[in-house]
Coordinates of C-alpha atoms in Angstrom, one line a residue:
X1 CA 0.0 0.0 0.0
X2 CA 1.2 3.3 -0.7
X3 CA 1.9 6.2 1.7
X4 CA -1.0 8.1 0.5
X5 CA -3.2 4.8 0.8
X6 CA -2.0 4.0 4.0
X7 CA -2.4 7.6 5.4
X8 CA -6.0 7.8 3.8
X9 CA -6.9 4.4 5.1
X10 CA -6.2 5.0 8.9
X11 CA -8.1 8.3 8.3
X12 CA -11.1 6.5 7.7
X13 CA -10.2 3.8 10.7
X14 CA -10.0 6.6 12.5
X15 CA -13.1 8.0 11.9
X16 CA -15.2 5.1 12.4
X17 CA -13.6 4.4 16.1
X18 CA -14.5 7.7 16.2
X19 CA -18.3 7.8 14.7
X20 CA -18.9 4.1 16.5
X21 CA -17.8 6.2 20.0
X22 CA -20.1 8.9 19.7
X23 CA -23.1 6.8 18.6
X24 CA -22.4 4.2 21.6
X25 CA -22.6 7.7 23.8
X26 CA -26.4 8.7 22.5
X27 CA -28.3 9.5 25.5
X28 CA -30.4 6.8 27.0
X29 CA -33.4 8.0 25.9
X30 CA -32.8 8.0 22.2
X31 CA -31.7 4.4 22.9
X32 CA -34.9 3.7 24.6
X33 CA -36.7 5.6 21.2
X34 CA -34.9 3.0 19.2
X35 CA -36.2 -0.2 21.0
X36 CA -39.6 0.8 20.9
X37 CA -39.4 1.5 16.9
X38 CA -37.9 -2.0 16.9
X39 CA -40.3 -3.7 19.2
X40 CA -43.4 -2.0 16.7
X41 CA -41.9 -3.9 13.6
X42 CA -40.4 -0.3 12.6
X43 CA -37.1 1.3 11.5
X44 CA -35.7 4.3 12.9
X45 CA -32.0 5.6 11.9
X46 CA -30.4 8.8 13.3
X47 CA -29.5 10.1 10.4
X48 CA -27.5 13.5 8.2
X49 CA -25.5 15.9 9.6
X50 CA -25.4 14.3 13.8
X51 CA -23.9 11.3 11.8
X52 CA -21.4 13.4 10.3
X53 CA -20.8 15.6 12.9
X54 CA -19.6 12.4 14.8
X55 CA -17.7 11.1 12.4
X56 CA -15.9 14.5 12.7
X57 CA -15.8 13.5 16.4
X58 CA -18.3 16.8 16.9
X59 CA -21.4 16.7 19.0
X60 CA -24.3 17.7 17.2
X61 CA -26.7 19.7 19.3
X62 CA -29.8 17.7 16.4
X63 CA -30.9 14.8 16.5
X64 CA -32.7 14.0 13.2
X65 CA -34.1 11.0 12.8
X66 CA -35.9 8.7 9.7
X67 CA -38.2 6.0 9.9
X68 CA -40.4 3.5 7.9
X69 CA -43.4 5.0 10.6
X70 CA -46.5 7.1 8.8
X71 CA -46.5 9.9 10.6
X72 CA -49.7 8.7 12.7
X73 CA -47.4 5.4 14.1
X74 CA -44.4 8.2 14.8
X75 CA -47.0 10.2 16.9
X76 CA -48.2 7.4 19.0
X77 CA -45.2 5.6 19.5
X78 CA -43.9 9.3 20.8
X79 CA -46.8 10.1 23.1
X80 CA -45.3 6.8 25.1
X81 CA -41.8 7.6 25.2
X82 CA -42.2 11.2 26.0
X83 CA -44.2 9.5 29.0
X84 CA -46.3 13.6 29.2
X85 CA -47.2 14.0 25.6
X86 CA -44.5 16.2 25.1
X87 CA -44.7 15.8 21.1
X88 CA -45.7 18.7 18.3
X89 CA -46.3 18.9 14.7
X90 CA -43.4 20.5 12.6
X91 CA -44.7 19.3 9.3
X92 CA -47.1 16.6 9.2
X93 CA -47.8 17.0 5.3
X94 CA -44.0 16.5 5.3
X95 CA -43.8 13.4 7.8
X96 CA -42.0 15.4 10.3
X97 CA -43.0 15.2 14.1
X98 CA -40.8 16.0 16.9
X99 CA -40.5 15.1 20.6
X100 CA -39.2 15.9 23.9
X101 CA -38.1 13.8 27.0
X102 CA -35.9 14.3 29.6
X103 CA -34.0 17.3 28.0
X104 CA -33.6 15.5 24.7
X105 CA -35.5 16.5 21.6
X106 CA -35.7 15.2 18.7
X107 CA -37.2 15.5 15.2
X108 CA -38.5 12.1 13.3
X109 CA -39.3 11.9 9.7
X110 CA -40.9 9.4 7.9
X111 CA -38.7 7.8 4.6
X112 CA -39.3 10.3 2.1
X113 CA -38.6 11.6 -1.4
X114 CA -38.7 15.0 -2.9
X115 CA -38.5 17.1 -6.1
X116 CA -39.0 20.5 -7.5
X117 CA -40.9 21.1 -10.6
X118 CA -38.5 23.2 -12.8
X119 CA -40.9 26.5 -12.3
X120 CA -41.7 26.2 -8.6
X121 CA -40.1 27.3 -5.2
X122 CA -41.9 24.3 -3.2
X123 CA -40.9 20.4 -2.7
X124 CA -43.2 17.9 -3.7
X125 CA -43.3 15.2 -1.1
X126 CA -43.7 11.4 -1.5
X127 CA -42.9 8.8 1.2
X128 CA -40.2 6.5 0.4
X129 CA -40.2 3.0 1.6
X130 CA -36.4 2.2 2.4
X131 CA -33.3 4.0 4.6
X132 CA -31.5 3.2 1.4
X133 CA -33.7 5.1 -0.8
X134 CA -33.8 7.9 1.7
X135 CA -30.7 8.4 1.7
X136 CA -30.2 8.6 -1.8
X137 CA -32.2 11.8 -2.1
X138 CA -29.6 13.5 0.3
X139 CA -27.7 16.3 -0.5
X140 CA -24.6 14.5 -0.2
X141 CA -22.4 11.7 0.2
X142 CA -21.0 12.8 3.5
X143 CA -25.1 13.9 4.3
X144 CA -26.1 10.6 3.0
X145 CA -24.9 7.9 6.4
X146 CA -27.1 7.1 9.1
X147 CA -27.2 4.8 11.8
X148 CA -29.8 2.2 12.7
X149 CA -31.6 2.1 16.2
X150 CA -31.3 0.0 18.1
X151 CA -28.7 -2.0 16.5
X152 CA -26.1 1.0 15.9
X153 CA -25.2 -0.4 12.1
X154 CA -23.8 2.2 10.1
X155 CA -25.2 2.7 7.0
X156 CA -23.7 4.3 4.2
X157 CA -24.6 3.2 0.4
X158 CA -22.9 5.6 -1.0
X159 CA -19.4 5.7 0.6
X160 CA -20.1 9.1 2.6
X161 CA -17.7 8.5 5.3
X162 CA -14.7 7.4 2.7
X163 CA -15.4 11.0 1.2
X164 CA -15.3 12.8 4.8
X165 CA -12.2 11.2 5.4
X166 CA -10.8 12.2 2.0
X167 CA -12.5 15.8 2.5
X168 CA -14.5 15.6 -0.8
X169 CA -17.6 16.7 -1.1
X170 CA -20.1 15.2 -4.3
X171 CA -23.7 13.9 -4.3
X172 CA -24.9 10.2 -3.8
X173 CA -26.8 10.5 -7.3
X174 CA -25.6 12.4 -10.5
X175 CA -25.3 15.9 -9.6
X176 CA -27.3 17.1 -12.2
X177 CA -30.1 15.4 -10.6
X178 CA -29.8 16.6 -7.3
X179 CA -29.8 20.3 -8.1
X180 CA -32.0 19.4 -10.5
X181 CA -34.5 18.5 -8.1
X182 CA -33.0 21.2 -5.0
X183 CA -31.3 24.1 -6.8
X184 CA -30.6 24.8 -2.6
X185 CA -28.3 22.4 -2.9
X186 CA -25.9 24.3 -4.7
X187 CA -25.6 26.8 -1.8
X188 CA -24.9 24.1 0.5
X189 CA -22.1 22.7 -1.5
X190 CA -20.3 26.0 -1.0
X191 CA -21.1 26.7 2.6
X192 CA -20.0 22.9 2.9
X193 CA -16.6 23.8 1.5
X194 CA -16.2 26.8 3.7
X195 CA -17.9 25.2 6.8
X196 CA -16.2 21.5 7.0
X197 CA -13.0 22.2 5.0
X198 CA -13.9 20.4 1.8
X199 CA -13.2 20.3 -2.0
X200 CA -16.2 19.8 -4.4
X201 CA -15.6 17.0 -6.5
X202 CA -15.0 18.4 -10.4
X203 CA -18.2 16.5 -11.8
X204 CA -20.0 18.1 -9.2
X205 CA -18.3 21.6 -9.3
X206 CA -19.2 21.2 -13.7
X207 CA -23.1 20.4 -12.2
X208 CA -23.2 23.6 -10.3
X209 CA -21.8 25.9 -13.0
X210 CA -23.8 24.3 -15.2
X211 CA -27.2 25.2 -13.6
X212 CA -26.3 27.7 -11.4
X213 CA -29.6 29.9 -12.6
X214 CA -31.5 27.1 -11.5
X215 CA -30.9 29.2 -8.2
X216 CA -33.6 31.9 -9.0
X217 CA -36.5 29.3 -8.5
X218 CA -35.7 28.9 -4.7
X219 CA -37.4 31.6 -2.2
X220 CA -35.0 34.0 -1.2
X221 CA -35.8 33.1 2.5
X222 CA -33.9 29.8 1.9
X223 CA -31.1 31.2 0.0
X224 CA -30.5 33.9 2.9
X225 CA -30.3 30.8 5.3
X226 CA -27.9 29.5 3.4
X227 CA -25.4 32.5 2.6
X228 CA -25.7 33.3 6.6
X229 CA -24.8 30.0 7.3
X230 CA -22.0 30.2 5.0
X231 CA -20.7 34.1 6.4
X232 CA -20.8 33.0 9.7
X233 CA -19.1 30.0 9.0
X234 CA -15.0 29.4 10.2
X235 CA -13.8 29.9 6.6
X236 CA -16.3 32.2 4.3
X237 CA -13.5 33.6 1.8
X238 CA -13.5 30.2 0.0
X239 CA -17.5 29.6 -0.1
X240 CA -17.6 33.0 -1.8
X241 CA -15.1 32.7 -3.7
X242 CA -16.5 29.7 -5.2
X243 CA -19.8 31.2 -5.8
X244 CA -18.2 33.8 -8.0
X245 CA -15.9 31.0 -9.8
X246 CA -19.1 28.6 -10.2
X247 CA -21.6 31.7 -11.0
X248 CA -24.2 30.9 -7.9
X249 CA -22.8 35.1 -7.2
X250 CA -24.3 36.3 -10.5
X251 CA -28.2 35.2 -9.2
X252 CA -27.9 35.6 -5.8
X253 CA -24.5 38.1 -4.3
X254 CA -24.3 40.2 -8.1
X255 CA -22.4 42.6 -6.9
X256 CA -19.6 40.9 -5.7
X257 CA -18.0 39.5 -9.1
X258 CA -19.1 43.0 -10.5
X259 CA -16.0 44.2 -7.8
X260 CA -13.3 42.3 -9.8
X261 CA -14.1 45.3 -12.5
X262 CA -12.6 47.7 -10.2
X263 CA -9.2 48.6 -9.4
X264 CA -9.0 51.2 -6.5
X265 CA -7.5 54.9 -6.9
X266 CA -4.2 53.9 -5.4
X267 CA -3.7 51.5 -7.8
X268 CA -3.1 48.9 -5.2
X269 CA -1.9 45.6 -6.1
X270 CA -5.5 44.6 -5.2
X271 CA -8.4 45.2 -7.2
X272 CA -11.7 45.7 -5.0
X273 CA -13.4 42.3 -5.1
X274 CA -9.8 40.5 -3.5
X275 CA -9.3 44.2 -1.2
X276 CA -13.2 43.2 0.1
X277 CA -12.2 39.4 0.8
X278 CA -9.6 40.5 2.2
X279 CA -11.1 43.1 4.8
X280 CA -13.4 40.0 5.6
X281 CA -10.9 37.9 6.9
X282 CA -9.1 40.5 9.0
X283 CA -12.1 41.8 10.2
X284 CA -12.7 38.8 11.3
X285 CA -9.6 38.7 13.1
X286 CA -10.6 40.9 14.9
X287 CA -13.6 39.7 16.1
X288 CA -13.8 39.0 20.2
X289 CA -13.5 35.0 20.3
X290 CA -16.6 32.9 20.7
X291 CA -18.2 32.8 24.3
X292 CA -15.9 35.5 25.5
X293 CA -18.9 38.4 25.8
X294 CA -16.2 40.5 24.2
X295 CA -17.5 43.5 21.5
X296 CA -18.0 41.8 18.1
X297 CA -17.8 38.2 19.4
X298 CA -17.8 35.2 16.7
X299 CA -19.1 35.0 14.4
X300 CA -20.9 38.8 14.2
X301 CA -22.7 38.7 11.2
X302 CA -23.5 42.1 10.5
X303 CA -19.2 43.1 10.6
X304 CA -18.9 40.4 8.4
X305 CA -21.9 41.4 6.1
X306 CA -20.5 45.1 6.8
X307 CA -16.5 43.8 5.6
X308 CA -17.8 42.6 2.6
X309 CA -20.0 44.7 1.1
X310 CA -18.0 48.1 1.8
X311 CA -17.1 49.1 -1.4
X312 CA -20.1 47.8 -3.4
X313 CA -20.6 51.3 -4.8
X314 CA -17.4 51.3 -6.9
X315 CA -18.2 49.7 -9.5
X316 CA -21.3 51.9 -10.2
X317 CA -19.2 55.3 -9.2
X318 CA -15.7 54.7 -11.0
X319 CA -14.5 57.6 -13.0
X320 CA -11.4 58.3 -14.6
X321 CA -9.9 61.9 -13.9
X322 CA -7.4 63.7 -16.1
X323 CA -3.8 62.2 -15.9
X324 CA -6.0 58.3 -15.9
X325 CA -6.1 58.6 -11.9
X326 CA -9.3 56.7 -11.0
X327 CA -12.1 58.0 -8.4
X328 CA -14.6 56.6 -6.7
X329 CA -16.2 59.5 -5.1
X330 CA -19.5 59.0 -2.7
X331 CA -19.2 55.5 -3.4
X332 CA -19.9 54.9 0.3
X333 CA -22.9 56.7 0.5
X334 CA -23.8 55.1 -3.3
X335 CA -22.9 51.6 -1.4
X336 CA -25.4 52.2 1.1
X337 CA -28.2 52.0 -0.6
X338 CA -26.9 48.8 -2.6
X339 CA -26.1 47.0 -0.4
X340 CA -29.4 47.7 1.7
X341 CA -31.5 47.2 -1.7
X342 CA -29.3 43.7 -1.7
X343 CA -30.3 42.6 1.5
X344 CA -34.1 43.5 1.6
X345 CA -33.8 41.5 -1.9
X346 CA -32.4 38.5 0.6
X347 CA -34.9 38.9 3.1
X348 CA -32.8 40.1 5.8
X349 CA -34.4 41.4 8.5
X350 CA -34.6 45.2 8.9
X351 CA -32.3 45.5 11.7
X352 CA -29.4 43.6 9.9
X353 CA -30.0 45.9 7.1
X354 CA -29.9 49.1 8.9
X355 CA -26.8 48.3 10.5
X356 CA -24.9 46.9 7.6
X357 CA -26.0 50.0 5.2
X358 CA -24.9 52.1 8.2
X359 CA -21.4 50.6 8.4
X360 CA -20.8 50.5 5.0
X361 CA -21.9 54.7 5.0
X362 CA -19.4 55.5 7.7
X363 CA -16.7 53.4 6.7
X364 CA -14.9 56.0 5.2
X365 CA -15.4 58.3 7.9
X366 CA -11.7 57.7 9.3
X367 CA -10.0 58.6 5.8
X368 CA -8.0 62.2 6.3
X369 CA -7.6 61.7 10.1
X370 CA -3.9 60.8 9.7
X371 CA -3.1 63.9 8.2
X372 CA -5.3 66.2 10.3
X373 CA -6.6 65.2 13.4
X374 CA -9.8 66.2 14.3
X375 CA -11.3 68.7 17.1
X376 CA -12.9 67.6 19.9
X377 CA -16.5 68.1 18.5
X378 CA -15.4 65.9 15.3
X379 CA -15.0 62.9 17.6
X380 CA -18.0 63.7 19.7
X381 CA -20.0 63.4 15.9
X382 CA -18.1 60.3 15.3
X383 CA -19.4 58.7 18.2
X384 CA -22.5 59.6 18.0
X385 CA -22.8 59.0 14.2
X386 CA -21.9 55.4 14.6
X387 CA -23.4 54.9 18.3
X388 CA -24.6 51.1 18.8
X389 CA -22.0 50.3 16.0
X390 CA -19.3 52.2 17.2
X391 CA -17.2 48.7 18.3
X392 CA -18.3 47.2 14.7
X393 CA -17.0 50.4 12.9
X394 CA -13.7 50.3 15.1
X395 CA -12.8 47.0 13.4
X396 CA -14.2 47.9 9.9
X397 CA -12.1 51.1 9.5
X398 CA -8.7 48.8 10.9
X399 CA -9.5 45.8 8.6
X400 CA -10.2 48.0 5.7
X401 CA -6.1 48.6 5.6
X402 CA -4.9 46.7 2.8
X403 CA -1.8 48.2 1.9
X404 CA 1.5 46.6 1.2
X405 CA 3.4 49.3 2.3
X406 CA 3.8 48.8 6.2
X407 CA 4.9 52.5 6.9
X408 CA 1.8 53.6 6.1
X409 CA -0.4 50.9 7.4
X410 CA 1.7 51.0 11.0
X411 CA 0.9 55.3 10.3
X412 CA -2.8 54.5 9.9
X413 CA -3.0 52.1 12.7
X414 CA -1.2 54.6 15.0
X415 CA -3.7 56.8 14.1
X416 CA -6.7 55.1 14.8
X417 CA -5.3 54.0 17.9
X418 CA -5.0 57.7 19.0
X419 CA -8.7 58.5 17.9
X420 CA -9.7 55.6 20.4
X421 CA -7.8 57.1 23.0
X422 CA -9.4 60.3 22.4
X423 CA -12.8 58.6 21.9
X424 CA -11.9 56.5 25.6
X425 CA -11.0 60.0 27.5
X426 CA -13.6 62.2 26.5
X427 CA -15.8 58.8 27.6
X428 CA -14.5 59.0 30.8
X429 CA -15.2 63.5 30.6
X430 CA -18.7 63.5 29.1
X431 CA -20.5 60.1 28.6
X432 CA -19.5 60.7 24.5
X433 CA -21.4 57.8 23.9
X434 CA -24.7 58.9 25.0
X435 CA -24.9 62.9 23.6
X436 CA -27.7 64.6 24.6
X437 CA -28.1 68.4 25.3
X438 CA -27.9 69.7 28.3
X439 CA -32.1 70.4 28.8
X440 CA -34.1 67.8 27.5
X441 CA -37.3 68.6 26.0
X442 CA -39.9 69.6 28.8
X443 CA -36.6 72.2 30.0
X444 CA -37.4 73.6 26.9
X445 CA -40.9 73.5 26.2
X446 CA -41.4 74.8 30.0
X447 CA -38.0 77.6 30.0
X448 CA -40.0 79.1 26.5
X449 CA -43.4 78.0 27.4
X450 CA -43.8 76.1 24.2
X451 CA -46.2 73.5 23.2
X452 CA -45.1 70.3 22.2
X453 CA -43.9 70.9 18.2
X454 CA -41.3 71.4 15.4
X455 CA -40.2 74.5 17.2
X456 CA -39.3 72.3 20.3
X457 CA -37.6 69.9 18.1
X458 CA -35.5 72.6 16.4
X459 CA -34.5 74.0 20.1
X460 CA -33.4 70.8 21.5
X461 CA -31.5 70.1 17.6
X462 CA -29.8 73.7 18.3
X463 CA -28.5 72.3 21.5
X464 CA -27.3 69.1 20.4
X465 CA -25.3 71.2 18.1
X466 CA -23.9 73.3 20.9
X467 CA -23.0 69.9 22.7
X468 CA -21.2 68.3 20.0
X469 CA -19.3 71.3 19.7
X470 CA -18.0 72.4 23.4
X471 CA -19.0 69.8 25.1
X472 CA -21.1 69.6 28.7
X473 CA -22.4 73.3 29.4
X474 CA -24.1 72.8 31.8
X475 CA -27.9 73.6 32.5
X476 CA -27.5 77.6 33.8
X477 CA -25.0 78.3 30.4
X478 CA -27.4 76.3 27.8
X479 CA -30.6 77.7 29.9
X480 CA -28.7 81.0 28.3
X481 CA -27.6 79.9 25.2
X482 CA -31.6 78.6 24.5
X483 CA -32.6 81.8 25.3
X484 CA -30.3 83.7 23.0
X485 CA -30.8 81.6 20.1
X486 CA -35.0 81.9 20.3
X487 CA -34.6 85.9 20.9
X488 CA -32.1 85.5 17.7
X489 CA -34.7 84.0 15.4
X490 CA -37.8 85.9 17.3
X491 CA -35.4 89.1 16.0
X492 CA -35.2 87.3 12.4

């Protein structure tokens, strides 16, 4: 045996001493589940990605399960292992019931199989009548294992645990076929990639270039699962890229390939789509580590969304100036609005897509502050500009420093490390974080004896301005101020 065979044949030893340890450990009750299947002359397997994950020696917070039960047998057999009745219906028209005893939940489907007519968004659903041919209508091979209860046999027709070992990822039928009949499938292959540290085998990779406009049938809702899935995985920069390479980007993330068009006005030796994968990854460097509590703790999907998608206005605002220098001028504030039109197109929820467009309109903020550092009331703005983001736009502006030249990028961090000292002393001077003027609004409907209205709005706005600009006045000095600036436009 060669070195390579060897080395590939104890990786798959090893994962089955592995997998055959973490099924022996199931809790007791899904043991228990498994002899009662049994002992009513069914079959019930534990099956996708819990099989997977322990053959990655992970432990898979879902249980999925399969069975040769109609959902009616599933639900009864339930009600007496719950012992309470502790069952509910997550998709009876699908098979799917689901369970909880003891702590330990789990989700039972009956055998199944499943297609998309080429013009529709929605499965149709037939019950299958083997594990086999279950299986077979997995995603894929590594997808495509499960393990019969309460016997423990792992089953896997289509070699998915040879592939995990190996690290490839293809489908248990021809690949035309399964996209064919879940176009979803495609995502997954990429966020698989990026997520588990596989390749996609070449036939497969051909399948999904092939019909990667197949895409556009599947709701949007499913497709954002997906691509958040995939950002928020450990590796993102590879499922992306692949998109792109493979052309899923072109239906679902446009923008992005439209960034290889681009080269930025420094003529970097980046052009802006690898400058934005590249702010990705070292803003997630930055990132506080999982668990910690820290600001911006792993994964934080809206920095990463934020990293990403900051300079999706180039594209749509490069110019070329006299001498051939390129410009990009407003293309934050153009980038806003894409990449907020982008997201509502994805289904995002609002406040995702507030605080990503928000990023992506202050990113730029920072640029100038090398050269002249700004006045006090400049960083009050900047605070308050950003405010919830303020830790997210911290690590946006660092990561967006690209440069080979290490002068400047050790200049520009400097920089910014002196604007947070700033930004941390005035803290400590004035609460910066939470500006407000000095009288709030019944000081200064009650000091002018105003109703409430626009003109106590435009008082308390004139204060806010004072505020940002000196600082704390205190409530005698802005009492005065208030009172000079409503005699001033009484007088106007």
């Amino acid at each position: 045996m060669t070195e390579p065979a060897a080395e590939a044949a104890r990786r798959l030893e090893n994962a089955r001493t592995r997998a055959a340890a973490m099924f022996e450990a199931l809790p007791a009750e899904i043991h228990d589940l498994g002899r009662r299947f049994e002992a009513a002359g069914l079959e019930l397997a534990l099956v996708g990605g819990p099989v997977r994950d322990a053959v990655l020696g992970r432990v898979s917070a879902d249980l999925d399960f399969t069975t040769s039960a109609r959902p009616e047998q599933t639900e009864e057999i339930l009600r007496g292992w719950t012992h309470d009745g502790g069952i509910w219906d997550m998709g009876r028209e699908f098979g799917t019931l689901g369970g909880i005893r003891d702590g330990v939940k789990v989700e039972i489907t009956t055998y199944r199989t499943e297609t998309y007519d080429p013009a529709s968004r929605k499965p149709q659903v037939a019950y299958g009548d083997t594990l086999e041919g279950d299986l077979s209508r997995r995603d894929f091979t590594v997808n495509a294992m499960a393990v019969r209860l309460p016997s423990l046999e792992l089953v896997d027709p289509f070699d998915g645990l040879e592939d995990l070992a190996k690290g490839v990822l293809r489908t248990p039928v021809a690949p035309e076929q399964s996209f064919d009949d879940d176009p979803l499938r495609m995502m997954r292959a990429v966020r698989f990639v990026s997520q588990l540290d596989l390749r996609i085998e070449p036939m497969t990779a051909a399948a999904v270039a092939d019909l990667a406009e197949r895409i556009t049938i599947v709701s949007a809702e499913r497709v954002k699962d997906e691509l958040v899935k995939l950002m928020t995985g450990v590796a993102p920069r590879r499922g992306l890229e692949l998109m792109v390479e493979l052309g899923l980007a072109d239906h679902v993330l446009p923008e992005l390939p439209e960034m290889r068009l681009a080269i930025d006005e420094h003529h970097r030796h980046k052009d802006v789509y690898e400058h934005s994968l590249t702010v990705l990854d070292q803003a997630m460097d930055l990132e506080s580590p999982a668990g910690s509590g820290g600001p911006c703790e792993a994964p934080d999907l809206v920095l990463r969304l934020a990293a990403l998608l900051h300079d999706i206005g180039k594209p749509a605002t490069r110019r070329y100036e006299d001498g051939g220098v390129v410009t990009f001028r407003f293309h934050e504030t153009v980038g806003a609005k894409m990449a907020a039109k982008r997201l509502r197109a994805l289904a995002f929820d609002k406040d995702t897509i507030k605080k990503v467009s928000r990023l992506v309109e202050l990113h730029l903020r920072f640029h100038g502050y090398a050269d002249s550092p700004w006045t006090d009331s400049a960083v009050r703005r900047y605070v308050t500009d950003a405010g919830d983001l303020l830790q997210r736009l911290h690590r946006l502006t660092r990561a967006d420093v690209t440069t080979r030249n290490q002068r400047k990028a050790r200049a520009l961090s400097r920089a910014y490390d002196e604007l947070e000292e700033r930004i941390d002393r005035l803290a400590e001077q004035e609460e910066i974080g939470r500006i407000r003027p000095d009288l709030d609004g019944n000081a200064i409907m009650s000091i002018l004896d105003l109703p409430p209205g626009r003109e106590v709005g435009e008082a308390y706005k004139h204060l806010l301005e004072l505020r940002m600009e000196h600082g704390p006045l205190g409530a005698e000095r802005a009492e005065a101020e208030l009172r000079a600036w409503w005699a001033a436009r009484a007088e106007g």
